[in-house]
Amino acid sequence: MNTKGIDALIIAKWCHNGYGRTLKHALICSSLLKYGFKYYQSPFYPNIARFEVGAIMPLEAIAINDLTAPLIKKPARKNELAERLQALYDSDDSQPSGEEVLNIIKQGFKRGQYLYVGMFNDKPIAAVGCFDDGQTDSRRLQYLTVHPQNKGRAIDAKFIKLVYDAEVKKGVRQFVPVDRDIHQIMSDYELIRVKD
């Protein structure tokens, strides 16, 4: 699938026949809906389906190597970023506890690893660890989490694409997605290896 599909908007056209929509359209729809794209059918143009991704909002993926990084412009308390990240992981049943994940991340910081934080409206709504395991031009992505209120809106796919773009600019050519969700996203959008 084309990675442009997770950037903002997809217009999918299909031909009608006497028996309804084509199989190709059905496959496109099921694939997009799986990642939380919202489907709109125009009553005026019945042969056009519009899919809008929940991540049209200005989501940023920012790499940090310190949990005291000044990502929150107006923090209400001293350790607000770390507290919010811990709460984010605590709310995610697919990940270890927030305390456990952040301890792993902090150990990684000492070895030059990064945590990418997805920021929206001055709040962290997503995060994923980015690890250099010593393999040339390769990064391991692990511990993906998304705020519960943003699940099912393709925020995870948009966020992973932002991380991918940032790392490719640094010269990374291959990714090792550890989490099942990361692997699914990167496989579906052909992001595991950079195509030359």
PDB file of C-alpha atoms in Angstrom, residues 67-150:
ATOM      1  CA  LEU A  67      12.567  12.713  30.277  1.00  0.00           C
ATOM      2  CA  THR A  68      13.002  16.299  31.454  1.00  0.00           C
ATOM      3  CA  ALA A  69      13.139  17.589  27.853  1.00  0.00           C
ATOM      4  CA  PRO A  70      11.092  20.790  27.511  1.00  0.00           C
ATOM      5  CA  LEU A  71       8.435  19.395  25.163  1.00  0.00           C
ATOM      6  CA  ILE A  72       5.510  20.796  27.133  1.00  0.00           C
ATOM      7  CA  LYS A  73       5.571  24.558  26.648  1.00  0.00           C
ATOM      8  CA  LYS A  74       3.609  25.392  29.794  1.00  0.00           C
ATOM      9  CA  PRO A  75       4.087  22.508  32.247  1.00  0.00           C
ATOM     10  CA  ALA A  76       1.846  22.544  35.303  1.00  0.00           C
ATOM     11  CA  ARG A  77       4.508  20.769  37.385  1.00  0.00           C
ATOM     12  CA  LYS A  78       8.200  19.917  37.247  1.00  0.00           C
ATOM     13  CA  ASN A  79       8.087  16.324  35.956  1.00  0.00           C
ATOM     14  CA  GLU A  80       4.893  16.595  33.928  1.00  0.00           C
ATOM     15  CA  LEU A  81       6.293  15.013  30.751  1.00  0.00           C
ATOM     16  CA  ALA A  82       7.573  11.921  32.588  1.00  0.00           C
ATOM     17  CA  GLU A  83       4.314  11.643  34.548  1.00  0.00           C
ATOM     18  CA  ARG A  84       2.200  11.882  31.408  1.00  0.00           C
ATOM     19  CA  LEU A  85       4.353   9.321  29.586  1.00  0.00           C
ATOM     20  CA  GLN A  86       4.111   6.921  32.512  1.00  0.00           C
ATOM     21  CA  ALA A  87       0.323   7.339  32.602  1.00  0.00           C
ATOM     22  CA  LEU A  88       0.218   6.760  28.836  1.00  0.00           C
ATOM     23  CA  TYR A  89       1.996   3.407  29.187  1.00  0.00           C
ATOM     24  CA  ASP A  90      -0.030   2.489  32.288  1.00  0.00           C
ATOM     25  CA  SER A  91      -3.221   2.894  30.248  1.00  0.00           C
ATOM     26  CA  ASP A  92      -1.966   0.499  27.544  1.00  0.00           C
ATOM     27  CA  ASP A  93      -2.653  -3.186  28.261  1.00  0.00           C
ATOM     28  CA  SER A  94      -0.352  -4.262  25.421  1.00  0.00           C
ATOM     29  CA  GLN A  95       2.738  -2.796  27.126  1.00  0.00           C
ATOM     30  CA  PRO A  96       4.520  -3.304  30.456  1.00  0.00           C
ATOM     31  CA  SER A  97       3.821  -0.794  33.223  1.00  0.00           C
ATOM     32  CA  GLY A  98       4.790   2.816  32.661  1.00  0.00           C
ATOM     33  CA  GLU A  99       7.444   2.625  35.352  1.00  0.00           C
ATOM     34  CA  GLU A 100       9.020  -0.455  33.762  1.00  0.00           C
ATOM     35  CA  VAL A 101       9.030   1.000  30.233  1.00  0.00           C
ATOM     36  CA  LEU A 102      10.458   4.345  31.347  1.00  0.00           C
ATOM     37  CA  ASN A 103      13.215   2.584  33.302  1.00  0.00           C
ATOM     38  CA  ILE A 104      14.181   0.710  30.116  1.00  0.00           C
ATOM     39  CA  ILE A 105      14.049   3.950  28.142  1.00  0.00           C
ATOM     40  CA  LYS A 106      16.197   5.791  30.704  1.00  0.00           C
ATOM     41  CA  GLN A 107      18.824   3.031  30.520  1.00  0.00           C
ATOM     42  CA  GLY A 108      18.712   3.413  26.734  1.00  0.00           C
ATOM     43  CA  PHE A 109      19.297   7.163  27.027  1.00  0.00           C
ATOM     44  CA  LYS A 110      22.683   6.399  28.623  1.00  0.00           C
ATOM     45  CA  ARG A 111      23.636   4.469  25.474  1.00  0.00           C
ATOM     46  CA  GLY A 112      22.446   7.175  23.068  1.00  0.00           C
ATOM     47  CA  GLN A 113      18.986   5.748  22.381  1.00  0.00           C
ATOM     48  CA  TYR A 114      15.850   7.847  21.839  1.00  0.00           C
ATOM     49  CA  LEU A 115      12.213   7.971  22.775  1.00  0.00           C
ATOM     50  CA  TYR A 116      10.003   9.492  20.116  1.00  0.00           C
ATOM     51  CA  VAL A 117       7.091  11.386  21.636  1.00  0.00           C
ATOM     52  CA  GLY A 118       3.981  12.238  19.636  1.00  0.00           C
ATOM     53  CA  MET A 119       2.892  15.717  20.680  1.00  0.00           C
ATOM     54  CA  PHE A 120      -0.486  17.313  20.012  1.00  0.00           C
ATOM     55  CA  ASN A 121      -1.905  20.410  21.691  1.00  0.00           C
ATOM     56  CA  ASP A 122       1.137  20.586  23.967  1.00  0.00           C
ATOM     57  CA  LYS A 123       0.483  17.073  25.312  1.00  0.00           C
ATOM     58  CA  PRO A 124       2.121  13.703  24.641  1.00  0.00           C
ATOM     59  CA  ILE A 125      -0.413  11.396  22.982  1.00  0.00           C
ATOM     60  CA  ALA A 126       1.951   8.720  21.623  1.00  0.00           C
ATOM     61  CA  ALA A 127       5.414   7.330  22.212  1.00  0.00           C
ATOM     62  CA  VAL A 128       7.781   4.692  20.859  1.00  0.00           C
ATOM     63  CA  GLY A 129      11.325   3.677  21.759  1.00  0.00           C
ATOM     64  CA  CYS A 130      13.960   3.882  19.012  1.00  0.00           C
ATOM     65  CA  PHE A 131      17.008   1.706  19.692  1.00  0.00           C
ATOM     66  CA  ASP A 132      20.358   1.335  17.956  1.00  0.00           C
ATOM     67  CA  ASP A 133      21.460  -2.277  18.488  1.00  0.00           C
ATOM     68  CA  GLY A 134      24.758  -1.803  16.671  1.00  0.00           C
ATOM     69  CA  GLN A 135      23.528  -3.044  13.308  1.00  0.00           C
ATOM     70  CA  THR A 136      24.566  -0.760  10.462  1.00  0.00           C
ATOM     71  CA  ASP A 137      21.854   1.678   9.345  1.00  0.00           C
ATOM     72  CA  SER A 138      19.167  -0.145  11.355  1.00  0.00           C
ATOM     73  CA  ARG A 139      16.859   0.831  14.222  1.00  0.00           C
ATOM     74  CA  ARG A 140      14.658  -1.245  16.515  1.00  0.00           C
ATOM     75  CA  LEU A 141      11.241   0.249  17.283  1.00  0.00           C
ATOM     76  CA  GLN A 142       9.526  -0.971  20.445  1.00  0.00           C
ATOM     77  CA  TYR A 143       7.041   0.076  23.138  1.00  0.00           C
ATOM     78  CA  LEU A 144       4.508   1.870  20.933  1.00  0.00           C
ATOM     79  CA  THR A 145       1.678   3.423  22.891  1.00  0.00           C
ATOM     80  CA  VAL A 146      -1.140   5.799  21.955  1.00  0.00           C
ATOM     81  CA  HIS A 147      -3.474   7.691  24.266  1.00  0.00           C
ATOM     82  CA  PRO A 148      -6.730   5.715  24.732  1.00  0.00           C
ATOM     83  CA  GLN A 149      -8.855   8.583  23.366  1.00  0.00           C
ATOM     84  CA  ASN A 150      -6.855   8.506  20.129  1.00  0.00           C
TER      85      ASN A 150
END
